[in-house]
Amino acid sequence: MNIIVVGLNHRTADIEMRESLAFPGERLAEGLEGLLSTEEISEGIILSTCNRVEIYSVTSGVSDGGRRIKTFLSAFHGIPLEKLESALYTYEREDAVRHVFRVASSLDSMVLGEPQILGQLKDAYSKALAMKTTGVILNRLVKKAISVAKKVRTETRIAENAVSVSYAAVELAKKIFEDIHTKTAMLLGAGDMAELAARHLLKSGVKAITVTNRTYERAVDLSAEFKGRAVRWEDFLKEMLYTDIVICSTGASGYVFTDEQARRLMKERRNKPIFIIDISVPRNIDPAVNEIDNIYLYDIDDLQGIVDSNVLERKNEAEAAEGIVEKAVETFLVWERSLEAVPTIVEIRNRAEVIRREELEKIINKLNGMSEKEKKMVETLTASIVNKILHPSLAMLKEEIDPENRATYIYLVRRLFGLDSEEDIGEDN
Amino acid sequence: MDITFYWITLSLYFISALLSIAYIFRREGILFKGSLAFTAFGFFTHTLSIVIRFYESSQIPITNFHEAVSFFSWCIILIFFSLEYRYRIGLLGSFILPFVLILLLSSSALPSEIKPLNPLLRSYWLGIHTVFIFLGNAAFALASGIGIMYLIQEKYVKSRHPGGLFERLPSLQILDEVNYRLITLGFPFLTLAIISGALWAEEVWGSYWRWDPKEVWALITWFIYALVFHVRLVSGWRGKKAAVLSIIGFASVLFTFFGIRFLIKGIHIFE
């Protein structure tokens, strides 16, 4: 019984390789089926995202499960093994457990602490559940991985701050305005970056977006995409009166919005706060504007600066997260070791013996005045009842159970005798 | 008995102030909840202490400076809790509770024994006038606390390299709103306090207004807050300037309350 992870990610394989090994949704069932029909593989999950393809499996054999999975990958995708070899990594036992926990906690992600991976893992798991390709061990592994990931998320600040320019802009907007849902945004110019930022704002709930551009047609096209309104270039200053957030990227070579215009605007707005993001290079908005009360101006370098320091902070937090993962790996390994026959048999015997002793003492105390002989007889009686009840199940554990199912049997027996409870798994749903 | 509860309150507020300061440096929920819990418990014992004192002396316990400061801090906590309930401005406690502790500590240094009431004060006006004043002052205290938070947050946003408490402070918009709302709450109380004071003065001294230093400063304070309304409504001031004005206003409140008592004195001191 052995946990094995085989896979590749954004560090070991380029996008082409990742694409060619991916399991798109419609082929996932087929993939899981193929994986499970591979010799000695008793459990399997396939995690396929744009940054990684990984196979989590349990092999019943002792050696070379990794090779079997690689061969399966190569055959499934019709790519010669030699071409794959350099991109694939293999983790076994403890290392495999640690890897799965780190992936779930987003410690192995391209963007440290990004939240999507946990959802992707949950999806992969539920697909595997639907196909019934998981068993006791992977069930526990994934559940534990999910709870570790949640713990990392709540106990460290690894997912705290924005690590992309667009998100950083949204975060800032939320510190200027209480409720972004009641605010409107305007695109001044229609560069790609501005478009991206506008999309993020819209996703974060901005009420409406207007677009203005030197060529009016482009503004109309883009505004249609955001279900917004197009405004003629000549009117943008007027429009700014009713806008809370402005994203500017016009490609002009000088300032399109000057200090003087800003002062006039604020007067007319009666100092209603306005958040201006100038992502154009060279800058299109006079930086002096930031000195005016209730105008908050950020340029692309400011936003990048925020992102950089947030990335650094996430790296620091990652250390704490690794500690949490390490602890969880240990707990998991303890549990995994308990899935062996001998310690389980000993535990069951001990538990039965404790119960027998307690009950025996009770009855002897109640019937005080029992002779030594009588006590001995009751003692023998109880011992033999316990033994007879336990015998068949313990005998079954001792026998050579089919290794494919051993973990399941032992797990079941442990649950039946109350050695493990569901809480030990650390589920928190 | 009332003094026992008073000291219990002081120790509870001491702990809650320490926790709230620690919460600035360590972002742990337990510190925040702990400081709220100790404050709530302290507010309870404080209330008991005031009520017992009321029964023991059978007069509203705002008759000397010790009692006045103590009641002032009671009002601040009262409004603090209603704000916390309504807006949940997590860090507000860290700005307010240490101030309340200082208030209460300074009142503890003042003579607290119950003395026969100055005959001049024996009037139903005493309760009306003082309760209005301290409710107003408490609202202004919180407004200036919120104003300080606004200035800090504004500095972070304007710096273009937000860090420190940036994430944990609420949005500028809500700070500005709450600041204004508190002044809207405090201003009528201050106005009523001045009017009731004038009516009372007429009763005992025969004239409504005698240009006593306390009266003058109360009027100055009133004008400062009136100015807040004026510039907000007429000139559309908000944010930074309004926050600064609310802090100046509270400085004037503090001077009217403490400054006059210790620096200038006048007929308005009754001890």
XYZ file of C-alpha atoms in Angstrom:
700
model
C 0.000 0.000 0.000
C 1.629 3.154 -1.170
C 0.541 6.679 -2.081
C 2.068 7.909 -5.324
C 1.837 11.249 -7.067
C 2.943 11.605 -10.677
C 2.546 14.884 -12.458
C 3.869 17.986 -14.070
C 3.300 21.670 -13.446
C 4.147 25.128 -14.700
C 7.718 24.770 -13.450
C 8.565 21.465 -15.069
C 6.665 21.698 -18.336
C 5.889 24.395 -20.849
C 2.349 25.204 -21.823
C 2.493 22.969 -24.885
C 3.457 19.946 -22.841
C 0.838 20.759 -20.210
C -1.824 21.024 -22.877
C -0.887 17.758 -24.490
C -1.096 15.899 -21.171
C -4.244 17.597 -19.906
C -7.438 15.659 -19.242
C -10.224 17.840 -20.586
C -13.588 17.399 -18.856
C -15.014 15.076 -21.472
C -12.060 12.685 -21.331
C -11.678 12.660 -17.562
C -13.984 9.704 -16.968
C -12.147 7.734 -19.594
C -8.854 8.706 -17.975
C -9.954 7.620 -14.526
C -11.183 4.330 -15.929
C -7.893 3.753 -17.705
C -5.935 4.648 -14.595
C -7.839 2.232 -12.395
C -7.501 -0.585 -14.875
C -3.746 -0.198 -14.652
C -2.231 -3.110 -12.766
C -1.811 -2.668 -9.011
C -3.492 0.745 -8.934
C -6.301 0.585 -6.398
C -7.310 4.240 -6.050
C -6.925 7.257 -8.321
C -7.720 10.935 -8.769
C -6.801 13.062 -11.782
C -6.251 16.769 -11.212
C -6.009 18.621 -14.495
C -5.780 22.429 -14.537
C -4.063 24.820 -16.877
C -1.015 24.928 -14.636
C -0.738 21.295 -13.640
C -1.694 17.739 -14.462
C -1.322 15.384 -11.543
C -2.335 11.850 -10.774
C -2.855 10.861 -7.159
C -3.014 7.158 -6.662
C -2.660 4.292 -4.270
C -0.788 1.235 -5.440
C -1.081 -2.129 -3.795
C 2.324 -3.248 -4.915
C 5.572 -2.208 -3.355
C 7.612 -1.124 -6.310
C 7.398 0.931 -9.414
C 3.874 2.244 -9.216
C 5.312 5.463 -10.599
C 6.467 3.752 -13.764
C 3.064 2.181 -14.330
C 1.364 5.578 -14.055
C 3.850 7.203 -16.417
C 3.273 4.420 -18.896
C -0.463 4.927 -18.562
C -0.060 8.682 -19.222
C 2.075 8.073 -22.256
C -0.331 5.499 -23.660
C -3.439 7.545 -22.926
C -2.151 10.639 -24.671
C -0.192 8.800 -27.313
C 3.084 10.489 -26.457
C 6.282 8.465 -26.212
C 7.503 8.030 -22.633
C 10.964 9.431 -23.395
C 9.407 12.747 -24.340
C 7.487 12.960 -21.080
C 10.138 11.761 -18.707
C 11.914 15.063 -18.145
C 8.712 16.956 -17.353
C 7.260 14.475 -14.895
C 7.922 14.294 -11.212
C 7.100 11.410 -8.908
C 6.495 11.582 -5.173
C 5.930 8.597 -2.936
C 4.659 8.036 0.602
C 5.465 10.928 2.890
C 6.610 13.118 -0.002
C 3.412 12.394 -1.892
C 1.258 13.374 1.091
C 3.238 16.559 1.572
C 2.938 17.418 -2.114
C -0.844 17.024 -2.149
C -1.193 19.171 0.971
C 1.069 21.846 -0.498
C -0.843 21.890 -3.777
C -4.176 22.222 -1.980
C -2.804 25.028 0.191
C -1.611 26.815 -2.939
C 2.017 26.643 -1.810
C 2.952 25.028 -5.094
C 1.005 27.456 -7.270
C 2.446 29.902 -9.760
C 0.760 32.708 -7.823
C 1.372 31.816 -4.201
C -1.854 31.662 -2.233
C -4.204 31.863 -5.220
C -7.573 30.429 -4.254
C -8.677 28.561 -7.393
C -6.589 25.450 -6.886
C -8.598 24.296 -3.874
C -11.805 24.433 -5.884
C -10.133 22.573 -8.730
C -8.977 19.875 -6.327
C -12.491 19.555 -4.916
C -13.844 19.186 -8.467
C -11.287 16.552 -9.347
C -12.192 14.704 -6.164
C -15.926 14.802 -6.768
C -15.412 13.486 -10.320
C -13.355 10.641 -8.898
C -16.018 10.017 -6.261
C -18.681 9.861 -8.953
C -16.570 7.300 -10.814
C -15.920 5.461 -7.534
C -12.185 5.488 -8.158
C -11.209 6.524 -4.648
C -11.052 4.465 -1.489
C -10.265 4.872 2.155
C -6.821 6.351 1.658
C -7.404 8.944 -1.054
C -10.694 9.952 0.560
C -8.882 10.736 3.725
C -5.942 12.307 1.905
C -8.130 14.751 -0.008
C -10.367 15.605 2.943
C -7.315 16.253 5.025
C -5.775 18.308 2.209
C -8.899 20.462 2.068
C -8.887 21.045 5.794
C -5.164 21.851 5.763
C -5.758 24.344 2.965
C -8.522 26.016 4.939
C -6.322 26.142 7.985
C -3.522 27.751 6.004
C -5.982 30.257 4.642
C -7.353 31.282 8.024
C -4.188 31.085 10.081
C -1.745 32.748 7.724
C -2.083 35.800 5.557
C -0.977 34.000 2.443
C -4.116 34.818 0.480
C -4.617 38.212 1.995
C -3.505 40.898 -0.412
C -3.948 41.485 -4.076
C -1.143 40.160 -6.254
C -2.325 41.446 -9.589
C -2.568 45.027 -10.706
C -6.300 44.789 -11.390
C -7.075 43.295 -8.009
C -4.869 45.849 -6.312
C -6.961 48.552 -7.964
C -10.190 46.960 -6.776
C -8.822 46.618 -3.229
C -7.939 50.303 -3.216
C -11.371 51.246 -4.497
C -12.872 49.369 -1.565
C -10.841 51.455 0.869
C -11.994 54.691 -0.672
C -15.647 53.775 -1.198
C -17.667 51.802 1.273
C -19.876 50.036 -1.218
C -18.475 49.596 -4.689
C -21.878 48.387 -5.913
C -23.203 51.921 -5.846
C -20.246 53.369 -7.785
C -19.701 53.929 -11.463
C -16.491 53.692 -13.439
C -15.272 55.271 -16.638
C -12.676 54.068 -19.102
C -10.694 56.952 -20.513
C -9.089 55.466 -23.593
C -9.348 51.822 -24.441
C -6.036 50.058 -23.988
C -5.860 46.346 -23.158
C -4.784 46.938 -19.563
C -7.641 49.333 -19.001
C -10.031 46.805 -20.420
C -8.745 44.164 -18.028
C -9.028 46.473 -15.048
C -12.553 47.412 -16.091
C -13.493 43.759 -16.278
C -12.276 43.246 -12.717
C -14.196 46.250 -11.503
C -17.321 44.996 -13.177
C -16.832 41.577 -11.628
C -16.386 43.186 -8.220
C -19.777 44.777 -8.640
C -19.333 48.274 -10.017
C -22.773 49.579 -10.932
C -22.052 50.820 -14.439
C -19.195 51.493 -16.813
C -18.916 54.234 -19.389
C -16.301 54.250 -22.118
C -14.781 57.168 -23.897
C -12.151 57.136 -26.610
C -10.724 59.452 -29.233
C -12.305 57.302 -31.902
C -15.917 57.172 -30.899
C -16.582 53.877 -32.726
C -14.050 52.058 -30.557
C -15.765 53.443 -27.465
C -19.105 52.188 -28.735
C -17.709 48.716 -29.422
C -16.068 48.413 -26.048
C -19.007 49.808 -24.115
C -21.222 47.192 -25.729
C -18.953 44.528 -24.263
C -19.449 45.922 -20.758
C -23.133 46.641 -21.353
C -22.094 50.212 -20.660
C -22.475 53.569 -22.332
C -20.175 55.281 -24.816
C -19.272 58.923 -24.342
C -17.727 61.274 -26.896
C -14.160 62.312 -26.162
C -15.085 65.997 -25.992
C -17.520 65.214 -23.171
C -15.291 63.231 -20.864
C -14.761 66.073 -18.397
C -18.499 66.492 -18.052
C -18.880 62.746 -17.597
C -16.255 62.773 -14.842
C -18.685 64.764 -12.724
C -20.807 61.653 -12.288
C -18.050 59.051 -12.152
C -16.407 57.617 -9.049
C -13.611 55.599 -10.600
C -11.659 56.541 -13.714
C -9.289 54.194 -15.501
C -7.100 56.057 -17.915
C -4.940 54.657 -20.706
C -5.132 56.772 -23.779
C -1.719 56.495 -25.384
C -1.520 60.286 -25.547
C 1.968 61.706 -25.172
C 1.027 64.333 -22.569
C -1.450 65.018 -19.817
C -5.088 64.804 -20.834
C -6.206 65.809 -17.366
C -4.372 68.637 -15.670
C -4.117 69.997 -12.171
C -6.246 72.986 -13.064
C -8.983 70.854 -14.615
C -8.906 68.635 -11.540
C -9.402 71.559 -9.175
C -12.326 72.799 -11.193
C -13.788 69.319 -11.312
C -13.588 68.859 -7.542
C -15.293 72.139 -6.975
C -18.144 71.123 -9.235
C -18.297 67.678 -7.643
C -18.520 69.334 -4.248
C -15.479 67.275 -3.230
C -17.119 63.937 -3.843
C -14.175 61.505 -3.757
C -12.844 60.227 -7.051
C -10.362 57.425 -7.633
C -8.235 57.768 -10.744
C -6.050 54.988 -12.053
C -3.595 56.074 -14.695
C -2.163 53.004 -16.333
C -0.882 54.736 -19.408
C 2.817 55.104 -20.130
C 3.731 57.905 -20.490
C 1.308 59.096 -17.846
C -1.811 60.891 -19.042
C -2.788 62.498 -15.779
C -0.817 65.183 -14.040
C 0.626 63.556 -10.875
C 0.088 66.822 -9.006
C -3.615 65.959 -9.036
C -2.976 63.578 -6.137
C -2.258 66.574 -3.905
C -5.876 67.699 -4.163
C -8.166 66.557 -1.347
C -10.538 63.731 -2.181
C -8.760 62.822 -5.410
C -6.810 59.606 -5.199
C -4.486 59.041 -8.121
C -2.515 55.869 -8.706
C -0.298 55.182 -11.680
C 0.892 51.846 -12.993
C 4.114 51.950 -10.950
C 2.196 52.587 -7.742
C -0.038 49.606 -8.380
C 2.909 47.426 -9.361
C 4.668 48.535 -6.183
C 1.707 47.370 -4.104
C 1.635 44.074 -5.935
C 5.373 43.549 -5.405
C 5.212 44.150 -1.695
C 2.176 41.891 -1.410
C 3.998 39.118 -3.236
C 6.873 39.485 -0.806
C 4.503 39.300 2.118
C 2.937 36.135 0.762
C 6.382 34.574 0.535
C 6.951 35.343 4.199
C 3.591 33.868 5.099
C 4.397 30.748 3.110
C 6.907 29.739 5.781
C 4.215 29.602 8.426
C 2.033 27.687 5.990
C 4.759 25.084 5.422
C 4.775 24.508 9.172
C 1.052 23.812 9.176
C 1.454 21.429 6.250
C 4.309 19.611 7.956
C 2.229 18.977 11.069
C -0.667 17.693 9.000
C 1.664 15.343 7.121
C 2.787 13.831 10.408
C -0.779 13.293 11.624
C -1.670 11.722 8.331
C 1.252 9.321 8.456
C 0.309 8.234 11.957
C -3.151 7.431 10.705
C -1.810 5.635 7.671
C 0.432 3.436 9.803
C -2.543 2.510 11.957
C -4.063 0.911 8.886
C -1.875 -2.105 9.388
C -3.182 -5.328 10.832
C -1.026 -5.891 13.906
C -1.430 -2.543 15.669
C -5.154 -2.665 14.960
C -5.488 -6.120 16.487
C -3.575 -5.011 19.570
C -5.744 -1.932 19.919
C -8.982 -3.893 19.643
C -7.791 -6.425 22.223
C -6.752 -3.700 24.620
C -10.038 -1.901 24.277
C -12.038 -5.083 24.874
C -9.897 -5.916 27.872
C -10.449 -2.491 29.427
C -14.211 -2.837 29.037
C -14.185 -6.361 30.456
C -12.157 -5.293 33.516
C -14.435 -2.360 34.241
C -17.619 -4.412 34.023
C -16.078 -7.208 36.046
C -15.119 -4.885 38.853
C -18.620 -3.431 38.936
C -20.305 -6.797 39.317
C -17.796 -8.032 41.917
C -18.418 -4.922 43.975
C -22.174 -5.318 43.709
C -22.183 -8.973 44.718
C -19.804 -8.540 47.600
C -19.190 -11.729 49.459
C -18.243 -13.746 46.376
C -15.798 -16.477 47.071
C -12.418 -16.575 45.330
C -13.602 -19.529 43.319
C -16.691 -17.727 42.123
C -14.657 -14.696 41.164
C -12.349 -16.894 39.141
C -15.283 -18.452 37.326
C -16.810 -15.102 36.400
C -13.401 -13.951 35.237
C -12.999 -16.938 32.954
C -16.537 -16.583 31.696
C -16.118 -12.962 30.649
C -12.754 -13.588 29.061
C -14.103 -16.383 26.965
C -17.141 -14.361 25.820
C -14.908 -11.531 24.713
C -12.545 -13.857 22.910
C -15.276 -15.702 21.096
C -16.842 -12.489 19.886
C -13.573 -10.979 18.761
C -12.094 -14.093 17.225
C -13.620 -14.113 13.724
C -12.894 -10.483 13.001
C -9.352 -10.638 14.331
C -8.728 -13.851 12.441
C -9.864 -12.145 9.286
C -7.388 -9.300 9.876
C -4.559 -11.725 10.483
C -5.162 -13.693 7.351
C -3.675 -12.567 4.140
C -6.396 -10.236 2.908
C -6.228 -9.335 -0.701
C -3.819 -6.344 -0.640
C -6.093 -4.304 -2.894
C -8.715 -4.178 -0.170
C -6.655 -4.435 2.980
C -6.810 -0.755 3.854
C -10.563 -0.764 3.412
C -11.036 -3.777 5.673
C -8.853 -2.401 8.395
C -10.459 0.991 8.168
C -13.890 -0.611 8.464
C -12.897 -2.711 11.447
C -11.413 0.324 13.166
C -14.636 2.237 12.665
C -16.744 -0.730 13.824
C -14.799 -1.022 17.041
C -14.797 2.692 17.585
C -11.024 3.118 17.263
C -11.371 6.009 14.832
C -14.142 8.496 14.687
C -15.160 10.609 11.743
C -13.889 13.715 13.551
C -10.334 12.433 13.373
C -10.424 13.027 9.666
C -10.643 16.717 10.256
C -13.639 17.358 8.076
C -15.134 20.708 8.674
C -18.133 20.775 6.458
C -19.800 50.286 47.745
C -19.998 52.541 44.707
C -16.270 53.146 45.034
C -15.581 49.400 45.013
C -17.433 49.068 41.729
C -15.651 52.128 40.463
C -12.268 50.509 41.081
C -13.401 47.248 39.537
C -14.459 49.243 36.472
C -11.108 50.949 36.341
C -9.239 47.640 36.402
C -11.507 46.135 33.750
C -11.017 49.143 31.494
C -7.301 48.939 32.133
C -7.248 45.397 30.769
C -9.522 46.237 27.847
C -7.353 49.232 26.903
C -4.223 47.058 26.978
C -5.903 44.423 24.826
C -7.151 47.019 22.360
C -3.642 48.458 22.032
C -2.192 44.985 21.568
C -4.793 44.455 18.835
C -3.198 47.250 16.814
C 0.037 45.298 16.683
C -1.251 41.757 16.588
C -4.198 41.071 14.420
C -5.825 38.378 16.491
C -9.564 38.130 16.928
C -9.184 37.026 20.526
C -7.613 40.365 21.456
C -10.493 42.248 19.880
C -13.185 40.080 21.444
C -11.376 40.152 24.773
C -11.209 43.908 24.834
C -14.911 44.187 23.928
C -15.840 41.679 26.630
C -13.836 43.483 29.328
C -15.308 46.783 28.204
C -18.839 45.387 28.372
C -18.220 43.993 31.830
C -16.622 47.274 32.887
C -19.570 49.219 31.534
C -21.859 47.059 33.652
C -19.912 47.649 36.884
C -19.561 51.324 36.012
C -23.326 51.592 35.625
C -23.782 49.842 38.971
C -21.349 52.224 40.616
C -23.231 55.250 39.261
C -26.630 53.868 40.244
C -25.472 53.008 43.772
C -23.987 56.443 44.159
C -27.271 57.914 43.024
C -29.112 56.064 45.790
C -26.539 56.767 48.470
C -26.435 60.496 47.848
C -29.993 60.761 46.523
C -28.856 63.244 43.918
C -27.731 62.802 40.344
C -24.061 61.840 40.701
C -22.595 64.587 38.529
C -21.934 67.062 41.296
C -18.154 67.259 41.462
C -15.339 66.905 38.994
C -14.647 63.284 39.847
C -18.241 62.332 39.137
C -18.385 64.434 36.010
C -15.335 62.790 34.428
C -16.622 59.393 35.413
C -20.018 60.099 33.818
C -18.308 61.494 30.713
C -16.438 58.234 30.200
C -19.639 56.283 30.822
C -21.332 58.212 27.987
C -18.414 57.556 25.631
C -18.639 53.828 26.173
C -22.400 53.945 25.699
C -22.033 55.562 22.289
C -19.015 53.404 21.477
C -21.119 50.271 21.879
C -23.964 51.575 19.762
C -21.455 52.500 17.015
C -19.753 49.137 17.241
C -23.147 47.450 17.008
C -24.183 49.480 13.981
C -20.932 49.789 11.983
C -18.454 47.253 13.387
C -15.415 49.453 12.937
C -12.985 46.924 14.341
C -10.128 49.229 15.270
C -12.308 51.945 16.812
C -11.791 50.479 20.277
C -8.041 50.794 19.917
C -8.468 54.526 19.434
C -11.174 55.134 22.036
C -10.613 52.748 24.937
C -7.158 54.084 25.900
C -8.663 57.578 25.988
C -11.479 56.394 28.234
C -8.935 54.759 30.504
C -7.011 58.032 30.799
C -10.234 59.862 31.613
C -11.185 57.399 34.283
C -7.661 57.322 35.713
C -7.648 61.093 36.003
C -11.034 61.047 37.694
C -9.713 58.494 40.171
C -7.095 61.002 41.280
C -9.814 63.504 42.207
C -11.616 63.546 45.573
C -14.548 61.210 45.321
C -16.334 61.431 48.662
C -19.950 62.488 48.616
C -20.278 65.972 50.048
C -23.414 67.937 50.785
C -24.523 69.552 47.579
C -23.762 73.188 46.901
C -27.153 74.869 47.401
C -26.752 76.580 44.046
C -26.872 73.180 42.352
C -29.981 71.931 44.093
C -32.253 71.970 41.084
C -33.776 69.632 38.538
C -31.693 71.555 36.014
C -28.586 69.805 37.287
C -29.579 66.455 35.781
C -30.838 67.932 32.506
C -27.910 70.248 31.917
C -25.138 67.768 32.727
C -26.612 64.777 30.943
C -26.971 66.852 27.753
C -23.409 68.086 28.048
C -21.816 64.724 28.513
C -23.842 62.950 25.861
C -22.796 65.705 23.467
C -19.178 65.604 24.569
C -19.109 61.822 24.231
C -20.399 62.001 20.658
C -17.728 64.612 19.898
C -15.038 62.429 21.483
C -15.963 59.543 19.191
C -16.207 61.872 16.195
C -12.649 63.018 16.784
C -11.496 59.401 17.252
C -13.089 58.551 13.919
C -11.555 61.738 12.487
C -8.082 60.579 13.538
C -8.737 57.206 11.916
C -9.812 59.029 8.761
C -6.606 61.064 8.667
C -4.479 57.956 9.111
C -6.321 56.049 6.415
C -6.248 59.054 4.104
C -2.505 59.285 4.566
C -2.123 55.624 3.616
C -4.230 55.970 0.481
C -2.546 59.200 -0.575
C 0.943 57.807 0.048
C 0.417 55.383 -2.859
C 2.276 52.761 -0.846
C -0.436 51.725 1.571
C 0.795 49.513 4.359
C 0.494 49.317 8.100
C -3.104 49.565 9.209
C -4.413 50.286 5.702
C -6.124 46.943 5.308
C -7.680 46.968 8.733
C -9.018 50.485 8.775
C -12.429 50.876 7.175
C -13.064 52.798 3.978
C -12.639 56.557 3.872
C -16.255 56.952 2.904
C -17.646 55.213 5.974
C -15.247 57.040 8.304
C -16.360 60.343 6.855
C -20.020 59.381 7.160
C -19.740 58.232 10.761
C -17.729 61.321 11.674
C -20.494 63.540 10.333
C -23.236 61.469 11.896
C -21.634 61.747 15.339
C -21.419 65.502 15.036
C -25.061 65.595 13.989
C -25.766 63.654 17.164
C -23.560 65.724 19.471
C -24.522 69.165 18.222
C -28.182 69.171 19.383
C -27.051 67.921 22.801
C -24.519 70.722 23.068
C -27.129 73.240 21.997
C -29.642 71.957 24.549
C -26.945 71.951 27.225
C -26.161 75.607 26.549
C -29.848 76.576 26.506
C -30.654 74.655 29.690
C -27.570 76.178 31.307
C -28.787 79.636 30.406
C -32.262 78.991 31.785
C -30.768 77.607 34.966
C -28.442 80.593 35.313
C -31.423 82.869 34.995
C -33.060 81.015 37.877
C -30.109 81.233 40.269
C -28.241 84.334 39.196
C -30.971 86.259 37.509
C -29.296 86.535 34.143
C -29.069 84.142 31.228
C -25.543 84.832 30.212
C -22.664 86.304 32.189
C -19.681 85.762 29.889
C -18.088 83.432 32.387
C -15.013 81.679 30.820
C -16.849 78.356 30.737
C -19.773 79.945 28.946
C -17.457 81.645 26.492
C -15.634 78.423 25.677
C -18.838 76.454 25.364
C -19.939 79.043 22.848
C -16.638 78.797 20.960
C -17.067 75.019 20.823
C -20.615 75.469 19.611
C -19.391 77.759 16.832
C -16.736 75.291 15.742
C -19.301 72.536 15.322
C -21.732 74.938 13.694
C -18.913 75.672 11.260
C -18.639 71.940 10.514
C -22.267 71.964 9.373
C -21.810 75.143 7.461
C -18.794 74.033 5.452
C -20.172 70.573 4.871
C -23.540 71.769 3.663
C -22.638 75.022 1.981
C -19.078 74.603 0.733
C -19.196 70.836 0.235
C -16.254 70.188 2.513
C -15.745 66.614 3.459
C -13.079 64.127 4.226
C -9.787 65.499 5.460
C -10.806 69.063 6.239
C -13.977 67.974 7.997
C -12.007 65.418 10.004
C -9.482 68.049 11.086
C -12.286 70.358 12.102
C -13.902 67.653 14.230
C -10.581 67.142 16.022
C -10.211 70.876 16.652
C -13.784 70.890 17.939
C -13.009 68.173 20.424
C -9.851 69.956 21.567
C -12.125 72.873 22.355
C -14.489 70.526 24.236
C -11.585 69.261 26.305
C -10.418 72.783 27.048
C -13.902 73.862 28.072
C -14.097 70.889 30.377
C -10.562 70.555 31.796
C -8.772 73.761 30.848
C -11.250 76.061 32.529
C -11.338 73.927 35.658
C -7.580 73.875 36.159
C -6.278 76.975 34.401
C -8.839 79.736 34.457
C -11.563 78.849 36.966
C -14.585 81.117 37.329
C -18.037 81.073 38.774
C -18.831 77.837 36.991
C -16.662 75.805 39.421
C -18.796 74.556 42.255
C -16.397 72.793 44.577
